[in-house]
Amino acid sequence: MKRLLPVFCVLFLVWPYTAFPQEYQDVTPGRPLKFPDAFHFQRDYQVQWWYLTGHLFEGKGREFGFELTFFVVGVQKRDYRSEFGTNAIYISHFAVTDAAGKKFYYTDNADAGAFDVSGASDTALRVWVGDALLKGTMEEMHIKASDRDKSLELTLVPTKPVVLHGESGFSRKSEESPLIASYYFSYTSMETKGVLRIGSTTFQVTGKSWFDRELSSRGLGKSQTGWDWFALQLDDGREIMLYLIRNKDGSIDRYSSGTVVYKSGSYRHLPVDDFSITVLDRYTSKKTGARYPSQWEVKIPSEGLTLKITPLLQDQEILATATTRNYYWEGACAVEGNVRGRAYVELVGY
């Protein structure tokens, strides 16, 4: 989701841009996703995103995390003859965590798509916002992004089949209504290699990435305020996606859930009662004053897992007030416990 996005209901982030949802299709159960078409831009849904995060290592062991996301928010479905006609807002967020250097870099960008400066294809996997680009097929993806501080150019190859979250890809997000939902699928394990630049230094990197794809036409429910999303890649070959959608009264929506993906590529759904996430520590952002969780204990008794998740850097906060009009925390984390690994965590609405 980031996704959910959650990485998740990204309409919560970009709702001020949006038109009336009645012009777009709602997400409903029982509608099978068709591949490879589901990877392509889908004009009938008001908001959609392609979300990539990963853990990269250069030859001497130096570690980096990255996030590259693309959002398309429908404004209206009218056809224009003019290049200046706007049907959608195209948004990208690009962040790199330099664990050894203890630095976090981020950039966000938005564009209306005139003259193909930004856009998305409905016949191929291709979406771009300025210099940021995702293209490829179900078998191999290529991404690139750059700004003054950093750049990356990576090739990503899935090592497991597509994972359909929820009920065959239908991921309900609210007790309030079944229409508050998304179609949600992932590649949870992608071999990754390429080039990463920090400042004037270039690194040849390899690692593992996670790809999320979601489509929706609704925002969060009236009682909801945000979410916590976890993407865990464990050293024993399992991957785990978990999310908690938080209500304004402090409770957790009962449609919060997760997915366990096994080494074989098979997977199963996790209802919210099948796992627990306990906050062990918090920190207050000096940039926004937001008070975020900063360490967690995750327990999944049916999988025999008790895990501690700790950020590689405490401050991995993104201020995206010029694009999605919000700020949020999304960062690379270490996983310890009875299985080790790496994780990406997204925290929205704090």
CSV table of C-alpha atoms in Angstrom, one decimal:
chain,number,residue,atom,x,y,z
A,1,MET,CA,0.0,0.0,0.0
A,2,LYS,CA,2.7,3.3,-0.1
A,3,ARG,CA,1.6,2.4,0.0
A,4,LEU,CA,-1.6,1.5,0.6
A,5,LEU,CA,-0.6,3.7,-1.1
A,6,PRO,CA,0.3,1.5,1.3
A,7,VAL,CA,1.2,1.9,0.6
A,8,PHE,CA,-3.4,2.0,1.1
A,9,CYS,CA,-6.0,4.7,0.6
A,10,VAL,CA,-3.8,7.4,-1.1
A,11,LEU,CA,-6.9,9.5,-1.6
A,12,PHE,CA,-6.4,10.6,2.0
A,13,LEU,CA,-3.2,12.3,0.7
A,14,VAL,CA,-4.5,13.8,-2.5
A,15,TRP,CA,-8.2,14.2,-1.9
A,16,PRO,CA,-8.0,18.1,-2.3
A,17,TYR,CA,-7.2,17.5,-6.0
A,18,THR,CA,-10.0,15.2,-6.8
A,19,ALA,CA,-13.3,15.5,-8.7
A,20,PHE,CA,-16.6,13.9,-7.7
A,21,PRO,CA,-16.0,10.1,-7.4
A,22,GLN,CA,-19.3,9.3,-9.2
A,23,GLU,CA,-17.5,10.0,-12.5
A,24,TYR,CA,-15.2,7.0,-11.7
A,25,GLN,CA,-15.8,3.3,-11.0
A,26,ASP,CA,-15.9,2.1,-7.5
A,27,VAL,CA,-13.8,-0.8,-6.3
A,28,THR,CA,-16.0,-3.9,-5.7
A,29,PRO,CA,-15.4,-7.5,-4.7
A,30,GLY,CA,-15.6,-10.3,-7.2
A,31,ARG,CA,-14.1,-8.4,-10.1
A,32,PRO,CA,-11.0,-10.4,-11.2
A,33,LEU,CA,-7.8,-8.5,-12.0
A,34,LYS,CA,-6.5,-9.1,-15.5
A,35,PHE,CA,-2.8,-9.3,-16.1
A,36,PRO,CA,-0.8,-7.7,-17.5
A,37,ASP,CA,-3.4,-5.0,-17.9
A,38,ALA,CA,-3.7,-4.3,-14.2
A,39,PHE,CA,-0.1,-3.1,-14.2
A,40,HIS,CA,-1.1,-0.4,-16.8
A,41,PHE,CA,-2.9,2.9,-16.2
A,42,GLN,CA,-6.6,2.4,-15.6
A,43,ARG,CA,-8.6,5.5,-16.6
A,44,ASP,CA,-11.8,4.3,-14.8
A,45,TYR,CA,-10.4,4.7,-11.3
A,46,GLN,CA,-9.9,8.1,-9.7
A,47,VAL,CA,-6.6,7.4,-8.0
A,48,GLN,CA,-3.9,4.8,-8.5
A,49,TRP,CA,-0.3,4.3,-7.7
A,50,TRP,CA,2.8,2.3,-8.4
A,51,TYR,CA,5.0,2.1,-5.3
A,52,LEU,CA,8.5,0.8,-5.1
A,53,THR,CA,10.8,0.5,-2.0
A,54,GLY,CA,14.0,-1.4,-1.6
A,55,HIS,CA,17.2,-2.2,0.3
A,56,LEU,CA,20.4,-1.8,-1.7
A,57,PHE,CA,24.0,-2.7,-0.9
A,58,GLU,CA,27.3,-1.7,-2.6
A,59,GLY,CA,30.3,-4.0,-2.8
A,60,LYS,CA,31.8,-3.1,0.6
A,61,GLY,CA,28.5,-3.5,2.4
A,62,ARG,CA,27.3,0.1,2.5
A,63,GLU,CA,23.5,0.1,2.8
A,64,PHE,CA,20.8,2.3,1.3
A,65,GLY,CA,17.1,2.3,1.2
A,66,PHE,CA,15.0,3.9,-1.6
A,67,GLU,CA,11.4,4.8,-2.2
A,68,LEU,CA,10.1,5.8,-5.7
A,69,THR,CA,6.4,6.2,-6.1
A,70,PHE,CA,4.0,7.4,-8.8
A,71,PHE,CA,0.5,8.6,-8.2
A,72,VAL,CA,-2.1,9.5,-10.9
A,73,VAL,CA,-5.2,11.4,-9.6
A,74,GLY,CA,-8.1,11.8,-12.0
A,75,VAL,CA,-9.5,15.2,-12.2
A,76,GLN,CA,-12.1,14.5,-15.0
A,77,LYS,CA,-12.5,12.0,-17.9
A,78,ARG,CA,-13.2,14.6,-20.6
A,79,ASP,CA,-11.3,14.3,-23.9
A,80,TYR,CA,-9.4,17.4,-25.0
A,81,ARG,CA,-8.0,18.5,-28.3
A,82,SER,CA,-5.6,20.9,-26.7
A,83,GLU,CA,-2.3,19.8,-25.1
A,84,PHE,CA,-3.2,22.0,-22.2
A,85,GLY,CA,-6.3,20.1,-21.2
A,86,THR,CA,-5.9,18.4,-17.8
A,87,ASN,CA,-7.5,15.0,-17.0
A,88,ALA,CA,-5.1,14.0,-14.2
A,89,ILE,CA,-2.4,15.1,-11.8
A,90,TYR,CA,0.8,13.1,-11.9
A,91,ILE,CA,2.9,12.9,-8.8
A,92,SER,CA,6.2,11.3,-7.8
A,93,HIS,CA,8.0,11.0,-4.5
A,94,PHE,CA,11.7,10.0,-4.5
A,95,ALA,CA,13.7,9.3,-1.3
A,96,VAL,CA,17.0,7.7,-0.5
A,97,THR,CA,18.2,6.6,3.0
A,98,ASP,CA,22.0,6.5,3.4
A,99,ALA,CA,22.4,4.4,6.5
A,100,ALA,CA,26.2,4.8,6.8
A,101,GLY,CA,26.2,8.5,6.0
A,102,LYS,CA,23.2,9.0,8.4
A,103,LYS,CA,21.5,11.1,5.7
A,104,PHE,CA,17.9,11.1,4.3
A,105,TYR,CA,17.2,12.7,1.0
A,106,TYR,CA,13.7,13.3,-0.6
A,107,THR,CA,12.1,15.1,-3.5
A,108,ASP,CA,8.5,15.4,-4.7
A,109,ASN,CA,7.2,16.6,-8.0
A,110,ALA,CA,3.8,17.1,-9.6
A,111,ASP,CA,2.6,17.9,-13.1
A,112,ALA,CA,-0.6,18.1,-15.1
A,113,GLY,CA,0.8,16.1,-18.0
A,114,ALA,CA,0.8,18.7,-20.8
A,115,PHE,CA,3.1,17.9,-23.8
A,116,ASP,CA,4.0,14.5,-22.3
A,117,VAL,CA,6.2,15.9,-19.6
A,118,SER,CA,4.4,13.5,-17.3
A,119,GLY,CA,2.0,10.7,-18.2
A,120,ALA,CA,0.9,7.0,-17.9
A,121,SER,CA,0.2,4.4,-20.6
A,122,ASP,CA,-2.9,2.3,-20.6
A,123,THR,CA,-1.4,-0.2,-23.0
A,124,ALA,CA,2.0,-0.8,-21.3
A,125,LEU,CA,3.7,-0.5,-17.9
A,126,ARG,CA,5.0,3.0,-18.3
A,127,VAL,CA,4.5,6.0,-16.0
A,128,TRP,CA,6.6,9.0,-15.7
A,129,VAL,CA,6.7,12.4,-13.9
A,130,GLY,CA,9.5,14.6,-15.3
A,131,ASP,CA,12.7,12.7,-14.9
A,132,ALA,CA,11.2,9.9,-12.8
A,133,LEU,CA,10.2,6.9,-14.8
A,134,LEU,CA,8.9,3.4,-14.3
A,135,LYS,CA,8.7,1.1,-17.3
A,136,GLY,CA,8.8,-2.6,-18.2
A,137,THR,CA,6.8,-5.8,-18.1
A,138,MET,CA,5.6,-8.3,-15.6
A,139,GLU,CA,9.0,-10.1,-16.0
A,140,GLU,CA,11.3,-7.1,-15.7
A,141,MET,CA,11.0,-3.5,-14.6
A,142,HIS,CA,13.3,-0.5,-15.0
A,143,ILE,CA,13.2,2.7,-12.8
A,144,LYS,CA,15.1,5.9,-12.8
A,145,ALA,CA,14.9,9.2,-11.0
A,146,SER,CA,17.3,12.1,-10.4
A,147,ASP,CA,17.8,15.4,-8.8
A,148,ARG,CA,20.7,17.5,-7.6
A,149,ASP,CA,21.4,15.5,-4.5
A,150,LYS,CA,20.9,11.9,-5.8
A,151,SER,CA,19.9,9.6,-8.6
A,152,LEU,CA,19.2,6.0,-9.3
A,153,GLU,CA,18.8,3.7,-12.3
A,154,LEU,CA,17.7,0.2,-11.4
A,155,THR,CA,16.5,-3.1,-13.0
A,156,LEU,CA,14.1,-5.2,-11.0
A,157,VAL,CA,13.2,-8.8,-11.6
A,158,PRO,CA,10.5,-10.6,-9.6
A,159,THR,CA,11.5,-13.9,-8.0
A,160,LYS,CA,8.0,-14.8,-6.9
A,161,PRO,CA,4.5,-14.5,-8.6
A,162,VAL,CA,2.1,-11.7,-8.1
A,163,VAL,CA,0.5,-11.6,-4.6
A,164,LEU,CA,-3.2,-10.6,-4.5
A,165,HIS,CA,-4.0,-9.0,-1.1
A,166,GLY,CA,-7.3,-9.2,0.7
A,167,GLU,CA,-10.0,-11.2,-1.3
A,168,SER,CA,-8.3,-12.0,-4.6
A,169,GLY,CA,-7.0,-8.5,-4.8
A,170,PHE,CA,-10.0,-6.7,-3.3
A,171,SER,CA,-8.7,-4.9,-0.2
A,172,ARG,CA,-11.4,-3.4,2.0
A,173,LYS,CA,-10.2,-0.5,4.2
A,174,SER,CA,-13.1,0.5,6.3
A,175,GLU,CA,-16.0,-0.7,8.5
A,176,GLU,CA,-18.0,2.2,7.3
A,177,SER,CA,-18.5,1.0,3.7
A,178,PRO,CA,-17.3,-1.8,1.4
A,179,LEU,CA,-16.7,0.9,-1.2
A,180,ILE,CA,-13.8,2.3,0.8
A,181,ALA,CA,-11.4,-0.2,-0.7
A,182,SER,CA,-8.7,-0.7,-3.3
A,183,TYR,CA,-7.5,-3.3,-5.7
A,184,TYR,CA,-4.1,-4.2,-4.3
A,185,PHE,CA,-1.4,-6.5,-5.5
A,186,SER,CA,2.4,-6.8,-5.1
A,187,TYR,CA,5.7,-8.2,-6.1
A,188,THR,CA,7.2,-8.8,-2.6
A,189,SER,CA,10.6,-10.0,-3.8
A,190,MET,CA,12.4,-8.4,-6.7
A,191,GLU,CA,16.1,-8.9,-7.4
A,192,THR,CA,17.5,-5.4,-7.9
A,193,LYS,CA,20.7,-4.1,-9.4
A,194,GLY,CA,21.9,-0.8,-10.9
A,195,VAL,CA,23.5,2.5,-10.1
A,196,LEU,CA,22.9,4.9,-7.2
A,197,ARG,CA,24.4,8.3,-6.9
A,198,ILE,CA,24.7,10.4,-3.7
A,199,GLY,CA,26.1,13.8,-4.3
A,200,SER,CA,29.1,13.3,-6.6
A,201,THR,CA,29.7,9.6,-5.5
A,202,THR,CA,28.3,6.8,-7.6
A,203,PHE,CA,27.7,3.3,-6.2
A,204,GLN,CA,27.1,0.0,-8.1
A,205,VAL,CA,24.3,-1.6,-6.0
A,206,THR,CA,22.4,-4.9,-5.7
A,207,GLY,CA,19.6,-5.8,-3.3
A,208,LYS,CA,15.9,-6.6,-3.0
A,209,SER,CA,12.9,-4.5,-3.8
A,210,TRP,CA,9.1,-4.5,-3.1
A,211,PHE,CA,6.5,-3.3,-5.7
A,212,ASP,CA,2.9,-2.3,-4.8
A,213,ARG,CA,0.1,-1.5,-7.2
A,214,GLU,CA,-3.3,-0.1,-6.0
A,215,LEU,CA,-6.4,1.4,-7.6
A,216,SER,CA,-9.2,3.1,-5.8
A,217,SER,CA,-11.9,5.8,-6.2
A,218,ARG,CA,-12.6,6.6,-2.5
A,219,GLY,CA,-10.8,8.3,0.4
A,220,LEU,CA,-10.6,7.2,4.0
A,221,GLY,CA,-13.8,6.9,6.0
A,222,LYS,CA,-15.2,9.7,8.2
A,223,SER,CA,-13.9,8.1,11.4
A,224,GLN,CA,-10.4,7.3,10.1
A,225,THR,CA,-7.3,9.4,10.5
A,226,GLY,CA,-4.3,7.5,9.0
A,227,TRP,CA,-2.4,4.2,8.8
A,228,ASP,CA,0.7,2.3,9.6
A,229,TRP,CA,2.0,0.0,6.8
A,230,PHE,CA,4.8,-2.6,7.1
A,231,ALA,CA,6.6,-4.5,4.3
A,232,LEU,CA,8.9,-7.1,5.8
A,233,GLN,CA,11.4,-9.1,3.8
A,234,LEU,CA,12.8,-11.9,6.1
A,235,ASP,CA,16.0,-13.8,5.7
A,236,ASP,CA,14.2,-17.1,5.8
A,237,GLY,CA,12.5,-16.4,2.5
A,238,ARG,CA,9.1,-15.1,3.8
A,239,GLU,CA,7.7,-11.6,3.2
A,240,ILE,CA,4.9,-10.1,5.2
A,241,MET,CA,2.7,-7.1,4.5
A,242,LEU,CA,0.7,-5.7,7.4
A,243,TYR,CA,-1.3,-2.5,7.8
A,244,LEU,CA,-3.3,-0.9,10.6
A,245,ILE,CA,-5.8,1.8,9.8
A,246,ARG,CA,-6.3,4.1,12.7
A,247,ASN,CA,-9.5,5.7,13.8
A,248,LYS,CA,-9.8,9.2,15.3
A,249,ASP,CA,-10.8,7.7,18.6
A,250,GLY,CA,-7.6,5.7,18.8
A,251,SER,CA,-9.1,2.3,17.8
A,252,ILE,CA,-8.0,0.2,14.9
A,253,ASP,CA,-10.4,-0.5,12.0
A,254,ARG,CA,-11.3,-4.2,11.9
A,255,TYR,CA,-10.6,-4.3,8.2
A,256,SER,CA,-6.9,-3.8,8.9
A,257,SER,CA,-5.1,-6.9,7.7
A,258,GLY,CA,-2.0,-8.4,6.2
A,259,THR,CA,-0.5,-11.1,4.0
A,260,VAL,CA,2.2,-13.7,4.6
A,261,VAL,CA,4.2,-14.8,1.5
A,262,TYR,CA,6.1,-18.0,1.7
A,263,LYS,CA,9.4,-19.0,0.1
A,264,SER,CA,7.6,-21.0,-2.5
A,265,GLY,CA,5.5,-18.0,-3.6
A,266,SER,CA,2.3,-19.2,-2.0
A,267,TYR,CA,0.6,-16.8,0.4
A,268,ARG,CA,-2.3,-16.4,2.8
A,269,HIS,CA,-4.4,-13.6,4.1
A,270,LEU,CA,-4.0,-12.4,7.8
A,271,PRO,CA,-7.1,-10.9,9.5
A,272,VAL,CA,-6.3,-8.2,12.0
A,273,ASP,CA,-6.8,-10.6,14.9
A,274,ASP,CA,-4.0,-12.9,13.6
A,275,PHE,CA,-1.2,-10.4,14.5
A,276,SER,CA,-0.3,-7.7,16.9
A,277,ILE,CA,1.9,-4.6,16.5
A,278,THR,CA,3.1,-2.9,19.7
A,279,VAL,CA,4.9,0.5,19.7
A,280,LEU,CA,8.1,0.3,21.7
A,281,ASP,CA,9.4,3.9,21.2
A,282,ARG,CA,8.4,7.2,19.7
A,283,TYR,CA,10.2,10.3,18.5
A,284,THR,CA,9.0,13.9,17.7
A,285,SER,CA,9.9,15.4,14.3
A,286,LYS,CA,11.9,18.6,14.5
A,287,LYS,CA,10.5,19.6,11.1
A,288,THR,CA,6.7,19.2,11.7
A,289,GLY,CA,6.2,18.4,15.4
A,290,ALA,CA,4.6,15.1,14.5
A,291,ARG,CA,5.1,12.4,17.1
A,292,TYR,CA,5.8,9.1,15.3
A,293,PRO,CA,6.3,5.6,16.5
A,294,SER,CA,10.0,4.7,16.0
A,295,GLN,CA,10.2,1.0,17.1
A,296,TRP,CA,7.8,-1.8,17.0
A,297,GLU,CA,7.3,-5.4,18.2
A,298,VAL,CA,5.4,-7.5,15.7
A,299,LYS,CA,3.9,-10.9,16.7
A,300,ILE,CA,2.3,-13.4,14.4
A,301,PRO,CA,1.7,-16.5,16.5
A,302,SER,CA,0.5,-18.7,13.6
A,303,GLU,CA,3.9,-18.1,11.9
A,304,GLY,CA,5.9,-18.5,15.1
A,305,LEU,CA,7.2,-14.9,14.7
A,306,THR,CA,8.2,-12.4,17.3
A,307,LEU,CA,10.0,-9.5,15.6
A,308,LYS,CA,11.5,-6.1,16.6
A,309,ILE,CA,11.5,-3.5,13.9
A,310,THR,CA,13.9,-0.5,14.2
A,311,PRO,CA,14.5,2.3,11.7
A,312,LEU,CA,18.0,2.6,10.2
A,313,LEU,CA,17.6,6.3,10.7
A,314,GLN,CA,15.1,8.0,13.0
A,315,ASP,CA,14.4,10.9,10.7
A,316,GLN,CA,13.0,9.5,7.4
A,317,GLU,CA,10.1,12.0,7.2
A,318,ILE,CA,8.9,13.3,3.8
A,319,LEU,CA,7.4,16.8,3.6
A,320,ALA,CA,5.3,16.6,0.4
A,321,THR,CA,3.3,19.7,1.0
A,322,ALA,CA,3.8,20.9,-2.6
A,323,THR,CA,2.3,17.7,-4.1
A,324,THR,CA,0.2,15.4,-2.0
A,325,ARG,CA,-0.2,18.2,0.6
A,326,ASN,CA,0.9,16.3,3.6
A,327,TYR,CA,3.9,15.0,5.4
A,328,TYR,CA,4.5,11.4,6.4
A,329,TRP,CA,7.2,9.0,7.6
A,330,GLU,CA,8.5,6.3,5.3
A,331,GLY,CA,11.8,4.6,5.9
A,332,ALA,CA,14.1,1.6,5.8
A,333,CYS,CA,14.2,-0.5,9.0
A,334,ALA,CA,16.1,-3.5,10.4
A,335,VAL,CA,14.2,-6.6,11.5
A,336,GLU,CA,15.5,-8.6,14.5
A,337,GLY,CA,14.0,-11.4,16.6
A,338,ASN,CA,13.6,-15.1,15.9
A,339,VAL,CA,14.0,-14.2,12.2
A,340,ARG,CA,16.1,-11.3,10.9
A,341,GLY,CA,15.6,-9.2,7.8
A,342,ARG,CA,14.7,-5.7,6.5
A,343,ALA,CA,11.5,-3.7,6.3
A,344,TYR,CA,10.0,-0.6,5.0
A,345,VAL,CA,7.4,1.2,7.2
A,346,GLU,CA,5.0,4.0,6.2
A,347,LEU,CA,3.3,6.2,8.8
A,348,VAL,CA,0.5,8.6,7.7
A,349,GLY,CA,-1.7,10.9,9.6
A,350,TYR,CA,0.4,11.7,12.7
